[in-house]
Amino acid sequence: MAKKGRRRFKRNLLKQFEETFDLQRLDYKKRVRPVNGKAKLYGVLAAFLLYSAGFGVGYYGWSNDFVGEEVFAKLVWLLMVPASVVGAFVWLLARNRMEYPIRRDITEYMKSLEGTRGLLWRYAPVLAELCPDNLKCKEVMARSEECRFTAIAPEDYCQAVHDLHQALRDSGSRALDEAAMRELEENFSREQALEGLEKAPD
């Protein structure tokens, strides 16, 4: 096939990819960013409240001569440890609870995309040619081909989809080779997802 036809194939493949995957819904990092900010705020607040409570008790004891100045000074420093631990625990707990609805939504969408035979693995020739060193994407594709969808973390699936999209979009006028095109057509022939891809207008 002429190079022009192969470039057209890749453009149409990119268009089909963007129509198949809801890239905004699969933007895990963007969706969890506000959640992570709130979770950090809760963690800092919990650490501050615990430290303030301990400092207040220590200050009360020092100002009423229940504890000495040296003990109070040590207490001020030692309080940082439990306050930091509690703050980190609250942050992780809050983050997990707030991320759960997002992860569940992405997991349900991923299952609807993958169906019973898998979907993402069918783009393996694109990965092999345009970004062969992306090991995480290869791992996700292997699980997709094996239909082990429960073994795919939502964030990994999202990253793999966006990596493939970026590879197709940012490769410019670079055409896929004919072997990759044939393999793509074979991968999709069962679902006829790429039927008429080469015949699509420019």
Coordinates of N, CA and C in Angstrom, one line a residue, residues 6 30 33-34 49 51 61 66 68 75 77-78 84 95 100-101 107 111 115 119 133 138-139 170 185:
R6 N -1.4 4.6 3.8 CA -1.1 4.2 5.2 C -1.2 5.3 6.2
K30 N -6.8 13.9 36.2 CA -7.6 15.1 36.3 C -8.8 15.0 37.2
R33 N -7.7 14.9 41.0 CA -6.9 16.0 41.5 C -7.6 16.8 42.5
P34 N -8.9 17.2 42.3 CA -9.6 18.0 43.4 C -9.8 17.1 44.6
L49 N -5.1 19.9 64.6 CA -6.0 19.8 65.8 C -5.4 19.0 66.9
Y51 N -2.2 18.3 67.3 CA -1.0 19.1 67.9 C -1.4 20.2 68.8
G61 N -0.3 22.8 81.7 CA 0.5 22.2 82.8 C 1.8 23.0 83.1
F66 N 2.7 22.4 86.7 CA 2.6 20.9 86.8 C 3.7 20.2 86.1
G68 N 7.7 20.8 84.2 CA 8.8 21.8 84.1 C 9.0 22.3 82.6
L75 N 7.9 18.0 75.0 CA 6.6 17.6 74.6 C 6.2 18.3 73.3
W77 N 8.1 19.1 70.9 CA 8.8 18.4 69.7 C 8.2 17.0 69.5
L78 N 7.9 16.3 70.6 CA 7.4 14.9 70.5 C 6.0 14.8 69.9
S84 N 1.8 13.9 63.0 CA 2.1 13.6 61.6 C 1.5 12.3 61.2
R95 N -8.7 10.2 51.2 CA -8.4 10.1 49.7 C -9.1 8.8 49.2
Y100 N -13.1 6.5 45.7 CA -13.8 5.3 45.4 C -14.9 5.5 44.3
P101 N -15.8 6.5 44.4 CA -16.8 6.6 43.3 C -16.2 6.8 42.0
T107 N -14.1 1.8 36.4 CA -14.1 0.4 36.3 C -15.3 -0.1 35.5
K111 N -15.2 -2.0 31.9 CA -15.8 -3.3 31.6 C -16.8 -3.2 30.4
G115 N -16.0 -5.5 27.1 CA -16.9 -6.5 26.8 C -16.5 -7.9 27.3
L119 N -10.8 -5.3 24.4 CA -10.7 -4.3 23.4 C -9.3 -3.7 23.3
D133 N 8.5 0.7 24.2 CA 9.2 0.7 25.5 C 8.2 0.9 26.7
K138 N 1.9 -2.4 27.9 CA 2.0 -3.8 27.5 C 1.3 -4.7 28.5
E139 N 1.5 -4.4 29.8 CA 1.0 -5.2 30.8 C -0.6 -5.1 30.8
D170 N 0.6 12.2 18.3 CA 1.8 13.0 18.2 C 2.8 12.4 17.3
E185 N -6.2 -5.0 11.5 CA -7.4 -5.5 10.8 C -7.8 -6.9 11.3

